[in-house]
Protein backbone atom coordinates (compact mmCIF):
# COMPACT_ATOMS: atom_id res chain seq x y z
CA UNK A 1 0.00 0.00 0.00
CA UNK A 2 2.75 2.45 0.97
CA UNK A 3 4.97 1.79 -2.04
CA UNK A 4 2.01 1.94 -4.43
CA UNK A 5 0.88 5.28 -3.04
CA UNK A 6 4.23 7.07 -3.48
CA UNK A 7 4.86 6.15 -7.13
CA UNK A 8 5.10 8.97 -9.64
CA UNK A 9 5.79 6.99 -12.83
CA UNK A 10 3.24 4.84 -14.60
CA UNK A 11 5.56 1.85 -15.21
CA UNK A 12 6.61 1.68 -11.56
CA UNK A 13 3.02 2.14 -10.45
CA UNK A 14 1.87 -0.69 -12.76
CA UNK A 15 4.41 -3.08 -11.25
CA UNK A 16 3.57 -2.27 -7.63
CA UNK A 17 -0.17 -2.30 -8.34
CA UNK A 18 0.30 -5.77 -9.82
CA UNK A 19 2.17 -6.90 -6.69
CA UNK A 20 -0.48 -5.36 -4.43
CA UNK A 21 -3.45 -6.95 -6.21
CA UNK A 22 -1.64 -10.30 -6.40
CA UNK A 23 -1.29 -10.33 -2.63
CA UNK A 24 -4.88 -9.24 -1.95
CA UNK A 25 -6.20 -11.79 -4.46
CA UNK A 26 -4.26 -14.60 -2.79
CA UNK A 27 -5.54 -13.41 0.60
CA UNK A 28 -9.10 -13.42 -0.75
CA UNK A 29 -8.79 -16.95 -2.12
CA UNK A 30 -7.44 -18.31 1.15
CA UNK A 31 -10.03 -16.58 3.33
CA UNK A 32 -13.16 -17.07 1.25
CA UNK A 33 -16.03 -19.47 1.89
CA UNK A 34 -14.99 -23.04 1.07
CA UNK A 35 -18.43 -24.40 0.19
CA UNK A 36 -17.95 -24.58 -3.61
CA UNK A 37 -16.12 -27.82 -4.33
CA UNK A 38 -13.82 -28.50 -7.26
CA UNK A 39 -14.55 -31.24 -9.74
CA UNK A 40 -11.38 -32.36 -11.49
CA UNK A 41 -9.76 -29.02 -10.62
CA UNK A 42 -12.17 -27.08 -12.83
CA UNK A 43 -13.02 -24.70 -9.98
CA UNK A 44 -9.37 -24.00 -9.11
CA UNK A 45 -8.59 -23.41 -12.78
CA UNK A 46 -11.51 -21.02 -13.10
CA UNK A 47 -10.48 -19.09 -10.00
CA UNK A 48 -6.88 -18.97 -11.23
CA UNK A 49 -7.87 -17.51 -14.59
CA UNK A 50 -10.32 -15.09 -13.01
CA UNK A 51 -7.70 -14.04 -10.47
CA UNK A 52 -5.01 -13.41 -13.09
CA UNK A 53 -7.47 -11.45 -15.21
CA UNK A 54 -8.64 -9.38 -12.26
CA UNK A 55 -5.06 -8.66 -11.14
CA UNK A 56 -3.95 -7.56 -14.61
CA UNK A 57 -7.04 -5.42 -15.19
CA UNK A 58 -6.86 -3.80 -11.74
CA UNK A 59 -3.15 -3.03 -12.06
CA UNK A 60 -3.70 -1.34 -15.44
CA UNK A 61 -6.65 0.69 -14.16
CA UNK A 62 -4.71 1.70 -11.05
CA UNK A 63 -1.76 2.96 -13.09
CA UNK A 64 -3.99 4.78 -15.58
CA UNK A 65 -4.02 8.21 -13.82
CA UNK A 66 -0.21 8.36 -13.75
CA UNK A 67 0.01 7.16 -17.35
CA UNK A 68 -2.36 9.94 -18.35
CA UNK A 69 -0.46 12.53 -16.30
CA UNK A 70 2.93 11.44 -17.69
CA UNK A 71 1.74 11.39 -21.30
CA UNK A 72 -0.08 14.71 -21.22
CA UNK A 73 1.60 17.53 -19.34
CA UNK A 74 -1.11 18.90 -17.08
CA UNK A 75 -0.58 22.61 -16.58
CA UNK A 76 -3.71 23.12 -14.53
CA UNK A 77 -3.12 22.72 -10.80
CA UNK A 78 -6.69 21.48 -10.44
CA UNK A 79 -6.10 18.69 -12.98
CA UNK A 80 -2.86 17.77 -11.24
CA UNK A 81 -4.75 17.54 -7.96
CA UNK A 82 -7.51 15.39 -9.42
CA UNK A 83 -5.32 13.01 -11.46
CA UNK A 84 -2.43 12.56 -9.03
CA UNK A 85 -4.10 12.96 -5.63
CA UNK A 86 -7.85 12.36 -5.72
CA UNK A 87 -8.45 9.83 -8.52
CA UNK A 88 -6.13 6.99 -7.32
CA UNK A 89 -8.09 6.46 -4.07
CA UNK A 90 -11.53 5.62 -5.55
CA UNK A 91 -9.84 3.61 -8.31
CA UNK A 92 -7.98 1.49 -5.76
CA UNK A 93 -11.17 1.00 -3.76
CA UNK A 94 -13.13 -0.06 -6.84
CA UNK A 95 -10.42 -2.37 -8.19
CA UNK A 96 -9.99 -3.98 -4.75
CA UNK A 97 -13.72 -4.71 -4.65
CA UNK A 98 -13.58 -5.93 -8.24
CA UNK A 99 -10.85 -8.51 -7.51
CA UNK A 100 -12.87 -9.84 -4.55
CA UNK A 101 -15.98 -10.22 -6.69
CA UNK A 102 -14.07 -11.93 -9.49
CA UNK A 103 -12.06 -14.50 -7.53
CA UNK A 104 -14.98 -15.36 -5.24
CA UNK A 105 -17.56 -15.47 -8.04
CA UNK A 106 -18.01 -19.28 -7.63
CA UNK A 107 -19.64 -18.52 -4.29
CA UNK A 108 -22.59 -16.73 -5.86
CA UNK A 109 -22.53 -18.97 -8.93
CA UNK A 110 -22.70 -22.21 -6.93
CA UNK A 111 -23.92 -20.96 -3.54
CA UNK A 112 -22.59 -21.35 0.01
CA UNK A 113 -23.82 -23.29 3.01
CA UNK A 114 -26.38 -21.68 5.31
CA UNK A 115 -26.96 -22.86 8.87
CA UNK A 116 -29.62 -22.54 11.53
CA UNK A 117 -29.04 -21.21 15.05
CA UNK A 118 -27.59 -24.56 16.16
CA UNK A 119 -25.02 -24.62 13.37
CA UNK A 120 -26.82 -27.31 11.38
CA UNK A 121 -26.41 -26.90 7.62
CA UNK A 122 -29.86 -26.57 6.05
CA UNK A 123 -28.85 -26.00 2.45
CA UNK A 124 -26.67 -24.21 -0.10
CA UNK A 125 -27.82 -20.73 -1.11
CA UNK A 126 -26.70 -18.60 -4.05
CA UNK A 127 -28.32 -15.55 -2.46
CA UNK A 128 -26.26 -16.02 0.69
CA UNK A 129 -23.15 -16.40 -1.49
CA UNK A 130 -23.92 -13.16 -3.31
CA UNK A 131 -24.48 -11.35 -0.01
CA UNK A 132 -21.21 -12.68 1.45
CA UNK A 133 -19.16 -11.64 -1.59
CA UNK A 134 -20.73 -8.18 -1.86
CA UNK A 135 -20.18 -7.45 1.84
CA UNK A 136 -16.54 -8.52 1.62
CA UNK A 137 -16.00 -6.48 -1.55
CA UNK A 138 -17.50 -3.38 0.09
CA UNK A 139 -15.35 -3.73 3.20
CA UNK A 140 -12.23 -4.13 1.05
CA UNK A 141 -13.14 -1.04 -1.00
CA UNK A 142 -13.59 1.02 2.17
CA UNK A 143 -10.29 -0.25 3.60
CA UNK A 144 -8.02 0.60 0.69
CA UNK A 145 -9.98 3.53 -0.69
CA UNK A 146 -9.82 5.32 2.66
CA UNK A 147 -6.17 4.36 3.16
CA UNK A 148 -5.28 6.08 -0.11
CA UNK A 149 -7.62 9.06 0.19
CA UNK A 150 -7.33 10.19 3.83
CA UNK A 151 -3.49 10.55 3.90
CA UNK A 152 -3.64 12.79 0.83
CA UNK A 153 -6.14 15.06 2.59
CA UNK A 154 -4.08 15.13 5.78
CA UNK A 155 -0.85 15.82 3.90
CA UNK A 156 -2.54 18.66 2.01
CA UNK A 157 -3.29 20.43 5.29
CA UNK A 158 0.18 19.65 6.64
CA UNK A 159 1.75 21.30 3.60
CA UNK A 160 -0.64 24.25 3.78
CA UNK A 161 0.19 24.81 7.43
CA UNK A 162 3.94 24.45 6.74
CA UNK A 163 4.61 22.33 9.80
CA UNK A 164 7.77 21.04 8.15
CA UNK A 165 10.03 23.57 6.48
CA UNK A 166 12.35 20.95 4.97
CA UNK A 167 10.61 19.29 1.97
CA UNK A 168 12.64 16.09 2.53
CA UNK A 169 10.78 15.39 5.75
CA UNK A 170 7.44 15.18 3.91
CA UNK A 171 8.25 11.73 2.51
CA UNK A 172 8.74 9.98 5.90
CA UNK A 173 5.76 11.88 7.30
CA UNK A 174 3.57 10.72 4.42
CA UNK A 175 4.59 7.08 5.03
CA UNK A 176 3.88 7.43 8.74
CA UNK A 177 0.44 8.87 8.01
CA UNK A 178 -0.37 6.06 5.55
CA UNK A 179 0.73 3.41 8.06
CA UNK A 180 -1.38 5.02 10.79
CA UNK A 181 -4.49 5.24 8.61
CA UNK A 182 -4.07 1.67 7.39
CA UNK A 183 -3.60 0.38 10.95
CA UNK A 184 -6.74 2.23 12.02
CA UNK A 185 -8.82 1.13 9.05
CA UNK A 186 -8.02 -2.60 9.32
CA UNK A 187 -10.24 -3.25 12.37
CA UNK A 188 -12.89 -0.90 10.97
CA UNK A 189 -13.00 -2.78 7.68
CA UNK A 190 -13.09 -6.24 9.28
CA UNK A 191 -15.84 -5.22 11.68
CA UNK A 192 -18.15 -3.59 9.11
CA UNK A 193 -19.91 -6.92 8.64
CA UNK A 194 -19.87 -9.92 10.95
CA UNK A 195 -17.82 -12.86 9.71
CA UNK A 196 -20.80 -15.00 10.69
CA UNK A 197 -23.29 -13.29 8.40
CA UNK A 198 -27.05 -13.40 8.89
CA UNK A 199 -29.71 -13.72 6.21
CA UNK A 200 -33.47 -13.58 6.65
CA UNK A 201 -35.85 -16.36 5.68
CA UNK A 202 -37.54 -14.20 3.05
CA UNK A 203 -34.22 -13.75 1.24
CA UNK A 204 -33.51 -17.46 0.73
CA UNK A 205 -34.49 -19.84 -2.06
CA UNK A 206 -37.80 -21.75 -1.74
CA UNK A 207 -36.09 -25.17 -1.82
CA UNK A 208 -34.23 -24.32 1.39
CA UNK A 209 -37.30 -22.91 3.12
CA UNK A 210 -39.31 -26.06 2.44
CA UNK A 211 -36.99 -28.14 4.62
CA UNK A 212 -37.04 -26.00 7.78
CA UNK A 213 -39.22 -23.69 9.86
CA UNK A 214 -36.34 -21.48 11.03
CA UNK A 215 -36.68 -17.74 10.46
CA UNK A 216 -33.00 -16.70 10.64
CA UNK A 217 -30.03 -18.30 8.96
CA UNK A 218 -26.28 -17.80 9.11
CA UNK A 219 -23.30 -18.23 6.80
CA UNK A 220 -19.52 -17.81 6.80
CA UNK A 221 -18.80 -14.51 5.06
CA UNK A 222 -15.02 -14.85 4.93
CA UNK A 223 -12.71 -11.83 5.18
PDB file of C-alpha atoms in Angstrom:
ATOM      1  CA  UNK A   1       0.000   0.000   0.000  1.00  0.00           C
ATOM      2  CA  UNK A   2       2.748   2.449   0.973  1.00  0.00           C
ATOM      3  CA  UNK A   3       4.967   1.786  -2.037  1.00  0.00           C
ATOM      4  CA  UNK A   4       2.011   1.945  -4.432  1.00  0.00           C
ATOM      5  CA  UNK A   5       0.883   5.285  -3.036  1.00  0.00           C
ATOM      6  CA  UNK A   6       4.232   7.074  -3.481  1.00  0.00           C
ATOM      7  CA  UNK A   7       4.865   6.149  -7.128  1.00  0.00           C
ATOM      8  CA  UNK A   8       5.104   8.970  -9.644  1.00  0.00           C
ATOM      9  CA  UNK A   9       5.793   6.992 -12.825  1.00  0.00           C
ATOM     10  CA  UNK A  10       3.243   4.840 -14.604  1.00  0.00           C
ATOM     11  CA  UNK A  11       5.561   1.846 -15.211  1.00  0.00           C
ATOM     12  CA  UNK A  12       6.608   1.683 -11.557  1.00  0.00           C
ATOM     13  CA  UNK A  13       3.016   2.138 -10.453  1.00  0.00           C
ATOM     14  CA  UNK A  14       1.865  -0.685 -12.764  1.00  0.00           C
ATOM     15  CA  UNK A  15       4.410  -3.081 -11.255  1.00  0.00           C
ATOM     16  CA  UNK A  16       3.573  -2.273  -7.632  1.00  0.00           C
ATOM     17  CA  UNK A  17      -0.167  -2.299  -8.337  1.00  0.00           C
ATOM     18  CA  UNK A  18       0.299  -5.769  -9.815  1.00  0.00           C
ATOM     19  CA  UNK A  19       2.167  -6.904  -6.685  1.00  0.00           C
ATOM     20  CA  UNK A  20      -0.482  -5.355  -4.431  1.00  0.00           C
ATOM     21  CA  UNK A  21      -3.447  -6.952  -6.209  1.00  0.00           C
ATOM     22  CA  UNK A  22      -1.638 -10.305  -6.402  1.00  0.00           C
ATOM     23  CA  UNK A  23      -1.286 -10.334  -2.634  1.00  0.00           C
ATOM     24  CA  UNK A  24      -4.877  -9.239  -1.948  1.00  0.00           C
ATOM     25  CA  UNK A  25      -6.198 -11.786  -4.463  1.00  0.00           C
ATOM     26  CA  UNK A  26      -4.264 -14.602  -2.791  1.00  0.00           C
ATOM     27  CA  UNK A  27      -5.539 -13.413   0.599  1.00  0.00           C
ATOM     28  CA  UNK A  28      -9.095 -13.424  -0.750  1.00  0.00           C
ATOM     29  CA  UNK A  29      -8.790 -16.953  -2.119  1.00  0.00           C
ATOM     30  CA  UNK A  30      -7.437 -18.314   1.155  1.00  0.00           C
ATOM     31  CA  UNK A  31     -10.029 -16.576   3.332  1.00  0.00           C
ATOM     32  CA  UNK A  32     -13.163 -17.074   1.252  1.00  0.00           C
ATOM     33  CA  UNK A  33     -16.032 -19.470   1.892  1.00  0.00           C
ATOM     34  CA  UNK A  34     -14.985 -23.042   1.074  1.00  0.00           C
ATOM     35  CA  UNK A  35     -18.430 -24.403   0.193  1.00  0.00           C
ATOM     36  CA  UNK A  36     -17.952 -24.579  -3.610  1.00  0.00           C
ATOM     37  CA  UNK A  37     -16.119 -27.823  -4.332  1.00  0.00           C
ATOM     38  CA  UNK A  38     -13.819 -28.501  -7.261  1.00  0.00           C
ATOM     39  CA  UNK A  39     -14.548 -31.240  -9.740  1.00  0.00           C
ATOM     40  CA  UNK A  40     -11.377 -32.363 -11.492  1.00  0.00           C
ATOM     41  CA  UNK A  41      -9.761 -29.017 -10.616  1.00  0.00           C
ATOM     42  CA  UNK A  42     -12.171 -27.076 -12.832  1.00  0.00           C
ATOM     43  CA  UNK A  43     -13.016 -24.699  -9.982  1.00  0.00           C
ATOM     44  CA  UNK A  44      -9.366 -24.000  -9.113  1.00  0.00           C
ATOM     45  CA  UNK A  45      -8.594 -23.415 -12.783  1.00  0.00           C
ATOM     46  CA  UNK A  46     -11.513 -21.024 -13.101  1.00  0.00           C
ATOM     47  CA  UNK A  47     -10.479 -19.093 -10.003  1.00  0.00           C
ATOM     48  CA  UNK A  48      -6.876 -18.975 -11.226  1.00  0.00           C
ATOM     49  CA  UNK A  49      -7.866 -17.508 -14.592  1.00  0.00           C
ATOM     50  CA  UNK A  50     -10.320 -15.091 -13.010  1.00  0.00           C
ATOM     51  CA  UNK A  51      -7.698 -14.043 -10.465  1.00  0.00           C
ATOM     52  CA  UNK A  52      -5.009 -13.410 -13.090  1.00  0.00           C
ATOM     53  CA  UNK A  53      -7.470 -11.454 -15.214  1.00  0.00           C
ATOM     54  CA  UNK A  54      -8.641  -9.380 -12.256  1.00  0.00           C
ATOM     55  CA  UNK A  55      -5.058  -8.664 -11.141  1.00  0.00           C
ATOM     56  CA  UNK A  56      -3.948  -7.557 -14.613  1.00  0.00           C
ATOM     57  CA  UNK A  57      -7.037  -5.422 -15.186  1.00  0.00           C
ATOM     58  CA  UNK A  58      -6.865  -3.798 -11.744  1.00  0.00           C
ATOM     59  CA  UNK A  59      -3.149  -3.034 -12.062  1.00  0.00           C
ATOM     60  CA  UNK A  60      -3.696  -1.343 -15.442  1.00  0.00           C
ATOM     61  CA  UNK A  61      -6.648   0.690 -14.159  1.00  0.00           C
ATOM     62  CA  UNK A  62      -4.709   1.701 -11.046  1.00  0.00           C
ATOM     63  CA  UNK A  63      -1.762   2.960 -13.092  1.00  0.00           C
ATOM     64  CA  UNK A  64      -3.994   4.781 -15.578  1.00  0.00           C
ATOM     65  CA  UNK A  65      -4.020   8.206 -13.821  1.00  0.00           C
ATOM     66  CA  UNK A  66      -0.210   8.358 -13.747  1.00  0.00           C
ATOM     67  CA  UNK A  67       0.013   7.159 -17.349  1.00  0.00           C
ATOM     68  CA  UNK A  68      -2.359   9.944 -18.353  1.00  0.00           C
ATOM     69  CA  UNK A  69      -0.458  12.533 -16.302  1.00  0.00           C
ATOM     70  CA  UNK A  70       2.925  11.445 -17.693  1.00  0.00           C
ATOM     71  CA  UNK A  71       1.739  11.385 -21.302  1.00  0.00           C
ATOM     72  CA  UNK A  72      -0.082  14.706 -21.220  1.00  0.00           C
ATOM     73  CA  UNK A  73       1.596  17.526 -19.345  1.00  0.00           C
ATOM     74  CA  UNK A  74      -1.105  18.897 -17.075  1.00  0.00           C
ATOM     75  CA  UNK A  75      -0.576  22.608 -16.580  1.00  0.00           C
ATOM     76  CA  UNK A  76      -3.712  23.119 -14.530  1.00  0.00           C
ATOM     77  CA  UNK A  77      -3.125  22.719 -10.803  1.00  0.00           C
ATOM     78  CA  UNK A  78      -6.694  21.477 -10.443  1.00  0.00           C
ATOM     79  CA  UNK A  79      -6.102  18.690 -12.979  1.00  0.00           C
ATOM     80  CA  UNK A  80      -2.863  17.768 -11.243  1.00  0.00           C
ATOM     81  CA  UNK A  81      -4.750  17.544  -7.956  1.00  0.00           C
ATOM     82  CA  UNK A  82      -7.508  15.387  -9.419  1.00  0.00           C
ATOM     83  CA  UNK A  83      -5.319  13.009 -11.456  1.00  0.00           C
ATOM     84  CA  UNK A  84      -2.425  12.564  -9.028  1.00  0.00           C
ATOM     85  CA  UNK A  85      -4.098  12.960  -5.633  1.00  0.00           C
ATOM     86  CA  UNK A  86      -7.848  12.359  -5.720  1.00  0.00           C
ATOM     87  CA  UNK A  87      -8.451   9.828  -8.516  1.00  0.00           C
ATOM     88  CA  UNK A  88      -6.132   6.995  -7.319  1.00  0.00           C
ATOM     89  CA  UNK A  89      -8.085   6.464  -4.071  1.00  0.00           C
ATOM     90  CA  UNK A  90     -11.528   5.620  -5.545  1.00  0.00           C
ATOM     91  CA  UNK A  91      -9.841   3.613  -8.308  1.00  0.00           C
ATOM     92  CA  UNK A  92      -7.983   1.487  -5.762  1.00  0.00           C
ATOM     93  CA  UNK A  93     -11.165   0.997  -3.763  1.00  0.00           C
ATOM     94  CA  UNK A  94     -13.133  -0.062  -6.841  1.00  0.00           C
ATOM     95  CA  UNK A  95     -10.417  -2.372  -8.185  1.00  0.00           C
ATOM     96  CA  UNK A  96      -9.994  -3.985  -4.750  1.00  0.00           C
ATOM     97  CA  UNK A  97     -13.721  -4.707  -4.655  1.00  0.00           C
ATOM     98  CA  UNK A  98     -13.575  -5.935  -8.245  1.00  0.00           C
ATOM     99  CA  UNK A  99     -10.848  -8.511  -7.510  1.00  0.00           C
ATOM    100  CA  UNK A 100     -12.868  -9.837  -4.549  1.00  0.00           C
ATOM    101  CA  UNK A 101     -15.985 -10.217  -6.689  1.00  0.00           C
ATOM    102  CA  UNK A 102     -14.068 -11.935  -9.490  1.00  0.00           C
ATOM    103  CA  UNK A 103     -12.061 -14.502  -7.534  1.00  0.00           C
ATOM    104  CA  UNK A 104     -14.978 -15.358  -5.243  1.00  0.00           C
ATOM    105  CA  UNK A 105     -17.562 -15.471  -8.035  1.00  0.00           C
ATOM    106  CA  UNK A 106     -18.005 -19.278  -7.631  1.00  0.00           C
ATOM    107  CA  UNK A 107     -19.642 -18.517  -4.286  1.00  0.00           C
ATOM    108  CA  UNK A 108     -22.592 -16.731  -5.860  1.00  0.00           C
ATOM    109  CA  UNK A 109     -22.535 -18.971  -8.934  1.00  0.00           C
ATOM    110  CA  UNK A 110     -22.699 -22.208  -6.931  1.00  0.00           C
ATOM    111  CA  UNK A 111     -23.915 -20.956  -3.539  1.00  0.00           C
ATOM    112  CA  UNK A 112     -22.594 -21.346   0.015  1.00  0.00           C
ATOM    113  CA  UNK A 113     -23.823 -23.295   3.012  1.00  0.00           C
ATOM    114  CA  UNK A 114     -26.380 -21.678   5.309  1.00  0.00           C
ATOM    115  CA  UNK A 115     -26.959 -22.855   8.867  1.00  0.00           C
ATOM    116  CA  UNK A 116     -29.620 -22.539  11.531  1.00  0.00           C
ATOM    117  CA  UNK A 117     -29.040 -21.206  15.051  1.00  0.00           C
ATOM    118  CA  UNK A 118     -27.593 -24.558  16.160  1.00  0.00           C
ATOM    119  CA  UNK A 119     -25.019 -24.621  13.371  1.00  0.00           C
ATOM    120  CA  UNK A 120     -26.817 -27.313  11.375  1.00  0.00           C
ATOM    121  CA  UNK A 121     -26.412 -26.904   7.623  1.00  0.00           C
ATOM    122  CA  UNK A 122     -29.860 -26.570   6.047  1.00  0.00           C
ATOM    123  CA  UNK A 123     -28.853 -26.002   2.446  1.00  0.00           C
ATOM    124  CA  UNK A 124     -26.672 -24.214  -0.105  1.00  0.00           C
ATOM    125  CA  UNK A 125     -27.819 -20.726  -1.115  1.00  0.00           C
ATOM    126  CA  UNK A 126     -26.700 -18.601  -4.053  1.00  0.00           C
ATOM    127  CA  UNK A 127     -28.324 -15.552  -2.463  1.00  0.00           C
ATOM    128  CA  UNK A 128     -26.256 -16.019   0.691  1.00  0.00           C
ATOM    129  CA  UNK A 129     -23.147 -16.403  -1.488  1.00  0.00           C
ATOM    130  CA  UNK A 130     -23.917 -13.163  -3.307  1.00  0.00           C
ATOM    131  CA  UNK A 131     -24.485 -11.353  -0.009  1.00  0.00           C
ATOM    132  CA  UNK A 132     -21.213 -12.680   1.446  1.00  0.00           C
ATOM    133  CA  UNK A 133     -19.160 -11.640  -1.590  1.00  0.00           C
ATOM    134  CA  UNK A 134     -20.733  -8.182  -1.860  1.00  0.00           C
ATOM    135  CA  UNK A 135     -20.185  -7.453   1.839  1.00  0.00           C
ATOM    136  CA  UNK A 136     -16.543  -8.517   1.616  1.00  0.00           C
ATOM    137  CA  UNK A 137     -16.002  -6.476  -1.554  1.00  0.00           C
ATOM    138  CA  UNK A 138     -17.503  -3.381   0.085  1.00  0.00           C
ATOM    139  CA  UNK A 139     -15.355  -3.734   3.204  1.00  0.00           C
ATOM    140  CA  UNK A 140     -12.230  -4.130   1.045  1.00  0.00           C
ATOM    141  CA  UNK A 141     -13.137  -1.036  -1.005  1.00  0.00           C
ATOM    142  CA  UNK A 142     -13.587   1.020   2.172  1.00  0.00           C
ATOM    143  CA  UNK A 143     -10.293  -0.254   3.597  1.00  0.00           C
ATOM    144  CA  UNK A 144      -8.018   0.602   0.692  1.00  0.00           C
ATOM    145  CA  UNK A 145      -9.981   3.532  -0.693  1.00  0.00           C
ATOM    146  CA  UNK A 146      -9.824   5.325   2.655  1.00  0.00           C
ATOM    147  CA  UNK A 147      -6.171   4.356   3.156  1.00  0.00           C
ATOM    148  CA  UNK A 148      -5.280   6.077  -0.115  1.00  0.00           C
ATOM    149  CA  UNK A 149      -7.620   9.063   0.193  1.00  0.00           C
ATOM    150  CA  UNK A 150      -7.326  10.188   3.830  1.00  0.00           C
ATOM    151  CA  UNK A 151      -3.487  10.546   3.899  1.00  0.00           C
ATOM    152  CA  UNK A 152      -3.639  12.790   0.833  1.00  0.00           C
ATOM    153  CA  UNK A 153      -6.141  15.059   2.593  1.00  0.00           C
ATOM    154  CA  UNK A 154      -4.077  15.130   5.783  1.00  0.00           C
ATOM    155  CA  UNK A 155      -0.846  15.818   3.898  1.00  0.00           C
ATOM    156  CA  UNK A 156      -2.537  18.659   2.011  1.00  0.00           C
ATOM    157  CA  UNK A 157      -3.291  20.427   5.294  1.00  0.00           C
ATOM    158  CA  UNK A 158       0.182  19.650   6.638  1.00  0.00           C
ATOM    159  CA  UNK A 159       1.746  21.304   3.600  1.00  0.00           C
ATOM    160  CA  UNK A 160      -0.640  24.248   3.777  1.00  0.00           C
ATOM    161  CA  UNK A 161       0.193  24.810   7.433  1.00  0.00           C
ATOM    162  CA  UNK A 162       3.939  24.454   6.736  1.00  0.00           C
ATOM    163  CA  UNK A 163       4.607  22.334   9.802  1.00  0.00           C
ATOM    164  CA  UNK A 164       7.770  21.044   8.153  1.00  0.00           C
ATOM    165  CA  UNK A 165      10.029  23.571   6.476  1.00  0.00           C
ATOM    166  CA  UNK A 166      12.351  20.954   4.967  1.00  0.00           C
ATOM    167  CA  UNK A 167      10.614  19.286   1.966  1.00  0.00           C
ATOM    168  CA  UNK A 168      12.642  16.093   2.529  1.00  0.00           C
ATOM    169  CA  UNK A 169      10.776  15.393   5.750  1.00  0.00           C
ATOM    170  CA  UNK A 170       7.444  15.178   3.915  1.00  0.00           C
ATOM    171  CA  UNK A 171       8.254  11.728   2.509  1.00  0.00           C
ATOM    172  CA  UNK A 172       8.737   9.985   5.896  1.00  0.00           C
ATOM    173  CA  UNK A 173       5.755  11.879   7.303  1.00  0.00           C
ATOM    174  CA  UNK A 174       3.574  10.715   4.420  1.00  0.00           C
ATOM    175  CA  UNK A 175       4.590   7.076   5.025  1.00  0.00           C
ATOM    176  CA  UNK A 176       3.881   7.427   8.740  1.00  0.00           C
ATOM    177  CA  UNK A 177       0.441   8.866   8.014  1.00  0.00           C
ATOM    178  CA  UNK A 178      -0.370   6.058   5.551  1.00  0.00           C
ATOM    179  CA  UNK A 179       0.729   3.406   8.060  1.00  0.00           C
ATOM    180  CA  UNK A 180      -1.379   5.019  10.789  1.00  0.00           C
ATOM    181  CA  UNK A 181      -4.492   5.240   8.614  1.00  0.00           C
ATOM    182  CA  UNK A 182      -4.068   1.668   7.392  1.00  0.00           C
ATOM    183  CA  UNK A 183      -3.604   0.383  10.952  1.00  0.00           C
ATOM    184  CA  UNK A 184      -6.735   2.227  12.022  1.00  0.00           C
ATOM    185  CA  UNK A 185      -8.820   1.126   9.050  1.00  0.00           C
ATOM    186  CA  UNK A 186      -8.022  -2.603   9.320  1.00  0.00           C
ATOM    187  CA  UNK A 187     -10.239  -3.254  12.372  1.00  0.00           C
ATOM    188  CA  UNK A 188     -12.889  -0.897  10.974  1.00  0.00           C
ATOM    189  CA  UNK A 189     -12.997  -2.784   7.679  1.00  0.00           C
ATOM    190  CA  UNK A 190     -13.086  -6.240   9.280  1.00  0.00           C
ATOM    191  CA  UNK A 191     -15.843  -5.215  11.682  1.00  0.00           C
ATOM    192  CA  UNK A 192     -18.150  -3.585   9.113  1.00  0.00           C
ATOM    193  CA  UNK A 193     -19.907  -6.920   8.639  1.00  0.00           C
ATOM    194  CA  UNK A 194     -19.866  -9.919  10.951  1.00  0.00           C
ATOM    195  CA  UNK A 195     -17.824 -12.861   9.710  1.00  0.00           C
ATOM    196  CA  UNK A 196     -20.797 -14.997  10.692  1.00  0.00           C
ATOM    197  CA  UNK A 197     -23.289 -13.290   8.405  1.00  0.00           C
ATOM    198  CA  UNK A 198     -27.052 -13.397   8.885  1.00  0.00           C
ATOM    199  CA  UNK A 199     -29.710 -13.721   6.208  1.00  0.00           C
ATOM    200  CA  UNK A 200     -33.474 -13.575   6.646  1.00  0.00           C
ATOM    201  CA  UNK A 201     -35.848 -16.361   5.682  1.00  0.00           C
ATOM    202  CA  UNK A 202     -37.540 -14.202   3.047  1.00  0.00           C
ATOM    203  CA  UNK A 203     -34.219 -13.748   1.239  1.00  0.00           C
ATOM    204  CA  UNK A 204     -33.512 -17.464   0.733  1.00  0.00           C
ATOM    205  CA  UNK A 205     -34.485 -19.841  -2.057  1.00  0.00           C
ATOM    206  CA  UNK A 206     -37.797 -21.753  -1.744  1.00  0.00           C
ATOM    207  CA  UNK A 207     -36.087 -25.165  -1.821  1.00  0.00           C
ATOM    208  CA  UNK A 208     -34.231 -24.320   1.390  1.00  0.00           C
ATOM    209  CA  UNK A 209     -37.302 -22.914   3.121  1.00  0.00           C
ATOM    210  CA  UNK A 210     -39.308 -26.060   2.438  1.00  0.00           C
ATOM    211  CA  UNK A 211     -36.993 -28.141   4.624  1.00  0.00           C
ATOM    212  CA  UNK A 212     -37.040 -26.003   7.781  1.00  0.00           C
ATOM    213  CA  UNK A 213     -39.219 -23.689   9.865  1.00  0.00           C
ATOM    214  CA  UNK A 214     -36.342 -21.477  11.035  1.00  0.00           C
ATOM    215  CA  UNK A 215     -36.676 -17.736  10.456  1.00  0.00           C
ATOM    216  CA  UNK A 216     -32.996 -16.697  10.636  1.00  0.00           C
ATOM    217  CA  UNK A 217     -30.030 -18.303   8.962  1.00  0.00           C
ATOM    218  CA  UNK A 218     -26.279 -17.804   9.111  1.00  0.00           C
ATOM    219  CA  UNK A 219     -23.297 -18.231   6.803  1.00  0.00           C
ATOM    220  CA  UNK A 220     -19.519 -17.814   6.805  1.00  0.00           C
ATOM    221  CA  UNK A 221     -18.795 -14.508   5.065  1.00  0.00           C
ATOM    222  CA  UNK A 222     -15.019 -14.851   4.928  1.00  0.00           C
ATOM    223  CA  UNK A 223     -12.710 -11.826   5.183  1.00  0.00           C
TER     224      UNK A 223
END
